[in-house]
PDB file of C-alpha atoms in Angstrom:
ATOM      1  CA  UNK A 799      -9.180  25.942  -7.395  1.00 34.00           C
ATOM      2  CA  UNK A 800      -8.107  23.942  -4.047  1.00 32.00           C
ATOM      3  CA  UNK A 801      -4.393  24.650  -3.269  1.00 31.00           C
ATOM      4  CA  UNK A 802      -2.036  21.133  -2.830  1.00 33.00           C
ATOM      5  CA  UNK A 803      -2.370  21.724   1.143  1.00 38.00           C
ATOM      6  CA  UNK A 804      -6.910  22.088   0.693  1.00 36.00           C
ATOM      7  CA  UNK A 805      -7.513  19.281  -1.448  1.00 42.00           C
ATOM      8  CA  UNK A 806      -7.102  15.394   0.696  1.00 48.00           C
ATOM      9  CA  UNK A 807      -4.486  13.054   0.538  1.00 70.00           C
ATOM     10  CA  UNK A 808      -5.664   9.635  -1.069  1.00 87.00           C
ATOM     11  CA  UNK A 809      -3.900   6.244  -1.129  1.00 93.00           C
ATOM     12  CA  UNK A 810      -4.916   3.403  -3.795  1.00 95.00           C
ATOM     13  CA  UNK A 811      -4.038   0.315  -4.320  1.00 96.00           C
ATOM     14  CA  UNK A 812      -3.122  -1.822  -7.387  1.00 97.00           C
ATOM     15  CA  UNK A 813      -1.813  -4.870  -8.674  1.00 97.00           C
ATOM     16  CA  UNK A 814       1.716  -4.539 -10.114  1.00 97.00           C
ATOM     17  CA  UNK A 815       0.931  -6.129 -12.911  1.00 96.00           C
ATOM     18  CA  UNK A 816      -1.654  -3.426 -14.204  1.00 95.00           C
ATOM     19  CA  UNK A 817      -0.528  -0.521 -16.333  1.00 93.00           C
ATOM     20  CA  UNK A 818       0.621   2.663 -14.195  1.00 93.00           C
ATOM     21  CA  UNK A 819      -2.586   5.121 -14.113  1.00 92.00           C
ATOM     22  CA  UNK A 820      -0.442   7.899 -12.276  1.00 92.00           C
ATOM     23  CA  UNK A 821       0.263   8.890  -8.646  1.00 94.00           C
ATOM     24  CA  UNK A 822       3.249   8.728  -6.577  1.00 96.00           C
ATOM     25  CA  UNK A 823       3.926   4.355  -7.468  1.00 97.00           C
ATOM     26  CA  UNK A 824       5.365   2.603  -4.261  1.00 97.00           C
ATOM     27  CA  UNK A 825       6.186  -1.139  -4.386  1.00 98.00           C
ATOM     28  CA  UNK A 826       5.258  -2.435  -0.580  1.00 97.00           C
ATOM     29  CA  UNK A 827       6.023  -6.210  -1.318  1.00 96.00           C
ATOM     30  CA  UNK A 828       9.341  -7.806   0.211  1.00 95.00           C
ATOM     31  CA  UNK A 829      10.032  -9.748  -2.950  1.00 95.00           C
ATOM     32  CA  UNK A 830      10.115  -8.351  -6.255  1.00 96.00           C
ATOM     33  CA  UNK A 831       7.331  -9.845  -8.666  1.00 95.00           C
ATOM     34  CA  UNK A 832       7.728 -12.413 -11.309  1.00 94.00           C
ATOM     35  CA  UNK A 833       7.827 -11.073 -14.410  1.00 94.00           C
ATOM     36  CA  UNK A 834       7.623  -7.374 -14.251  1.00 95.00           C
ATOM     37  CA  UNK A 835      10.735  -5.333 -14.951  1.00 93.00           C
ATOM     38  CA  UNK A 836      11.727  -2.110 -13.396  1.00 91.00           C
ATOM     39  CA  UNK A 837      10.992   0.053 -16.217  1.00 91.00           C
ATOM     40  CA  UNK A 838       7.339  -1.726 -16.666  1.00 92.00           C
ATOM     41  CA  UNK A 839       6.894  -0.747 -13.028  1.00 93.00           C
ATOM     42  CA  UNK A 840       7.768   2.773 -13.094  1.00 94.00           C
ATOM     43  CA  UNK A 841       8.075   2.949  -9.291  1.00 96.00           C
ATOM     44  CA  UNK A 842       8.661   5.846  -7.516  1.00 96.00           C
ATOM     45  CA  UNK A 843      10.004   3.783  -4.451  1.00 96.00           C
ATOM     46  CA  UNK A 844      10.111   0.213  -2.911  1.00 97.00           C
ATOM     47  CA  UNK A 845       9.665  -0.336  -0.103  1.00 96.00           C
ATOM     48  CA  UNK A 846      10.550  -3.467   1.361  1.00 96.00           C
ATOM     49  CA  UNK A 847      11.071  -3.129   5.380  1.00 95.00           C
ATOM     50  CA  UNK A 848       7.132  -1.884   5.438  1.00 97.00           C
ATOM     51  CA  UNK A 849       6.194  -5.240   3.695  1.00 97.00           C
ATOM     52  CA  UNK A 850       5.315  -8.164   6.664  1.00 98.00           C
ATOM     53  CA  UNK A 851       8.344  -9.876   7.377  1.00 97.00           C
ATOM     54  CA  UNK A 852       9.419 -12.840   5.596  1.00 96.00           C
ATOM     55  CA  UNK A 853       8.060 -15.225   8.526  1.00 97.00           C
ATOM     56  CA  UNK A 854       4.859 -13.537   8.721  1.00 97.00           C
ATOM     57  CA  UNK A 855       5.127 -13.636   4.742  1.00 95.00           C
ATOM     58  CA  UNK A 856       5.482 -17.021   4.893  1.00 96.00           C
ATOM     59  CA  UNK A 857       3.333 -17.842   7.403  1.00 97.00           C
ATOM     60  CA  UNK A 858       0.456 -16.631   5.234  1.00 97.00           C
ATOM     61  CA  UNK A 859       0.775 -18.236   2.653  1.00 94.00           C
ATOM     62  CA  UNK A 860      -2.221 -16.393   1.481  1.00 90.00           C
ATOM     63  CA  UNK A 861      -4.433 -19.093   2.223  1.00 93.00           C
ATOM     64  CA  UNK A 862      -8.081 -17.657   3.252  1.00 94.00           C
ATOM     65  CA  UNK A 863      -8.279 -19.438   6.282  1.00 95.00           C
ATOM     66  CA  UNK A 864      -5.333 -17.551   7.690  1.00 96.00           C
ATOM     67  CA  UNK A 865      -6.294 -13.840   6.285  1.00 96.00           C
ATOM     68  CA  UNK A 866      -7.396 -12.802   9.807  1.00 96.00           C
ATOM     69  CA  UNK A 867      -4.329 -13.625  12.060  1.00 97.00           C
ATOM     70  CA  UNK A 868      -2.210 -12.109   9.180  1.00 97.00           C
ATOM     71  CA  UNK A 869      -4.094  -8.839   9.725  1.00 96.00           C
ATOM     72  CA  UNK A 870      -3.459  -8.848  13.121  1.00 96.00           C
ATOM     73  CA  UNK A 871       0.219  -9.781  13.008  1.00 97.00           C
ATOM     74  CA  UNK A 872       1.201  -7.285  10.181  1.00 97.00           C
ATOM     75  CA  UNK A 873      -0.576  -4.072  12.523  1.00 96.00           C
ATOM     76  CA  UNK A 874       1.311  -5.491  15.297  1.00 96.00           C
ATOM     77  CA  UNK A 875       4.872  -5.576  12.800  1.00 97.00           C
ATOM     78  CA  UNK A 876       3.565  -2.019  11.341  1.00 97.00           C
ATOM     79  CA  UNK A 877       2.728  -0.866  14.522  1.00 95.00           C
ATOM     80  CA  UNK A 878       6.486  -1.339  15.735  1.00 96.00           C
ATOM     81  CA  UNK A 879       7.960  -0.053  12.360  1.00 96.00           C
ATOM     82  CA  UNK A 880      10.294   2.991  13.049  1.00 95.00           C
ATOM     83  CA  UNK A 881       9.558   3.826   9.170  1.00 95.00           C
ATOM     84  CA  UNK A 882       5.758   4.110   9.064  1.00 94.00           C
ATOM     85  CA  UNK A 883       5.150   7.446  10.682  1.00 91.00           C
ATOM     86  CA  UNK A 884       7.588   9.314   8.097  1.00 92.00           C
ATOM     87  CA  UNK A 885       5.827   7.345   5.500  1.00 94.00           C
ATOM     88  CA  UNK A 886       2.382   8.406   6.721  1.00 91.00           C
ATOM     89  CA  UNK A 887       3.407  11.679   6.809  1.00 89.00           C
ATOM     90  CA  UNK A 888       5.072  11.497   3.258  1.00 90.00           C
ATOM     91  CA  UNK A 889       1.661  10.361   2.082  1.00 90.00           C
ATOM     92  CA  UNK A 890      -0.492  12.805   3.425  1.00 87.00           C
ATOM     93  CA  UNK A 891       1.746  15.129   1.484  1.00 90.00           C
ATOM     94  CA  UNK A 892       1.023  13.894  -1.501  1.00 91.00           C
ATOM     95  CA  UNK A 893      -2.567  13.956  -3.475  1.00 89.00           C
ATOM     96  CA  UNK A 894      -2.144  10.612  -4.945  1.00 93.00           C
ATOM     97  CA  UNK A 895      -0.268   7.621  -3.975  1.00 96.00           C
ATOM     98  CA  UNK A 896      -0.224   4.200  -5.330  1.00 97.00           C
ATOM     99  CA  UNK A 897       0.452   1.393  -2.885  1.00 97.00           C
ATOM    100  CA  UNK A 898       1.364  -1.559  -4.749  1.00 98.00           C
ATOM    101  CA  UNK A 899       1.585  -5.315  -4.520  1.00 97.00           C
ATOM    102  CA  UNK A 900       1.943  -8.655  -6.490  1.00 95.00           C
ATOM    103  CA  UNK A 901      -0.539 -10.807  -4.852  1.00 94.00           C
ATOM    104  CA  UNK A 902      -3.649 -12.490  -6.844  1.00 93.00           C
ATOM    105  CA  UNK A 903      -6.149 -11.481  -4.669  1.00 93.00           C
ATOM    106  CA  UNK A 904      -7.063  -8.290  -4.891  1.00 92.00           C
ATOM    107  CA  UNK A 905      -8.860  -8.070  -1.199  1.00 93.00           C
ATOM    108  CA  UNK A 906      -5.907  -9.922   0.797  1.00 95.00           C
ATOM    109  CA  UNK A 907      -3.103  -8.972   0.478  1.00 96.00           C
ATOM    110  CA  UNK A 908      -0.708  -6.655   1.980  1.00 97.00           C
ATOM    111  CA  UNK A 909      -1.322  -3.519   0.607  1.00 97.00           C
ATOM    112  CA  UNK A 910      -5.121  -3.319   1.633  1.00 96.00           C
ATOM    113  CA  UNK A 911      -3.604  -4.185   5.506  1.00 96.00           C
ATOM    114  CA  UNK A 912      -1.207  -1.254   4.641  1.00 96.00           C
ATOM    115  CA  UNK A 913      -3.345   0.991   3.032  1.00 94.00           C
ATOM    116  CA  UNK A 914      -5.966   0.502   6.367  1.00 93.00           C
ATOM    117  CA  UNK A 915      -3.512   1.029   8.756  1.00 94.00           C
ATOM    118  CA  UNK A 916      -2.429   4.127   7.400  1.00 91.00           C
ATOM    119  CA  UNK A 917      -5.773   5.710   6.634  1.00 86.00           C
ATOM    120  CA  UNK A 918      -6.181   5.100  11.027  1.00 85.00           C
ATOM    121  CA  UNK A 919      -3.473   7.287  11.604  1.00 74.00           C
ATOM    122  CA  UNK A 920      -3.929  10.646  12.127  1.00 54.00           C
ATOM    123  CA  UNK A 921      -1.248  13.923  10.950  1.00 48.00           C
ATOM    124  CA  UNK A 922      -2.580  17.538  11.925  1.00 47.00           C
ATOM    125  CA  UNK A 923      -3.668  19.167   9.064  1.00 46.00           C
ATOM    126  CA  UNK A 924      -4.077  16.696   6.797  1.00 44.00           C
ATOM    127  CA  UNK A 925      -7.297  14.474   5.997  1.00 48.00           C
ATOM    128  CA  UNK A 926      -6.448  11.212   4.174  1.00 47.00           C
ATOM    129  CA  UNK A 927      -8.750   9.197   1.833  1.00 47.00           C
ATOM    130  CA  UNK A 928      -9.449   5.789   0.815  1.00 44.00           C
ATOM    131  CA  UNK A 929      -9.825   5.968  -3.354  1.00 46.00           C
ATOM    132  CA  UNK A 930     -10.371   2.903  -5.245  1.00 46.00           C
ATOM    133  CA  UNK A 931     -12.067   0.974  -8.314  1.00 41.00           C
ATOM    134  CA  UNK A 932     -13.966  -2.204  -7.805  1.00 40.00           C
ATOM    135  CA  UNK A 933     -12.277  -4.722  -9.274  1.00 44.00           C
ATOM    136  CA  UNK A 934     -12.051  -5.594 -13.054  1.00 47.00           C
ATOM    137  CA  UNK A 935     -13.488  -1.475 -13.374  1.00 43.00           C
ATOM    138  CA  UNK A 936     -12.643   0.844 -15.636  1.00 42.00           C
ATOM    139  CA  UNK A 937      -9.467   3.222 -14.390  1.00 38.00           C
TER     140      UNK A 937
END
């Protein structure tokens, strides 16, 4: 059996507003969602200043037409985010971790922008992942 430090580091994302299926649960919108509580979350951590800022936020909108320019904005915000390398690193020491977010669409939004950007980063000795189920699948 693979020791913690053989087997590859995977980040997921989910909608909020789906039942927790395990890993380590981080909230990576700036505003909490309507209508879930805290103990319906069951985060492990939120974190708000890796979220696009509330103008980019805003500026989105998430209106399709502007999906593209948001991408390029938010790697330019995470790109200049003092947190993101210890969170990169904090995820490739985990097996499982859960990147979370409130939006409708399940394809734009800011955890897949996240989730991408972090995957292009690289830590020695750890190989990350990208794990996830089409929509609407079974988990």
């Amino acid at each position: 059996m693979a020791t913690l430090q053989e087997k590859p580091a995977s980040i997921r994302i989910r909608r909020i507003y789906e039942p927790p299926d395990g890993g380590y649960r981080v909230l990576v919108d700036r505003l909490w969602p309507r209508g879930v509580s805290k103990a319906r979350a069951e985060l492990d951590e939120w974190l708000k200043d890796l979220a696009p800022s509330n103008d980019l936020r805003k500026w989105f909108g998430h209106r399709e037409d502007r999906w593209t320019g948001f991408q390029e904005r938010y790697r330019e915000e995470l790109a200049a985010n003092p947190e993101v390398p210890d969170f990169s690193r904090d995820c490739a020491s985990r097996p499982d971790t859960v990147l979370l977010y409130g939006a409708r669409s399940e394809t734009e939004n800011e955890a897949v922008v996240l989730r991408d950007y972090l995957l292009g980063l690289s830590w020695p000795g750890r190989a990350m992942t990208f794990k996830s189920s089409p929509p609407g699948a079974a988990r």
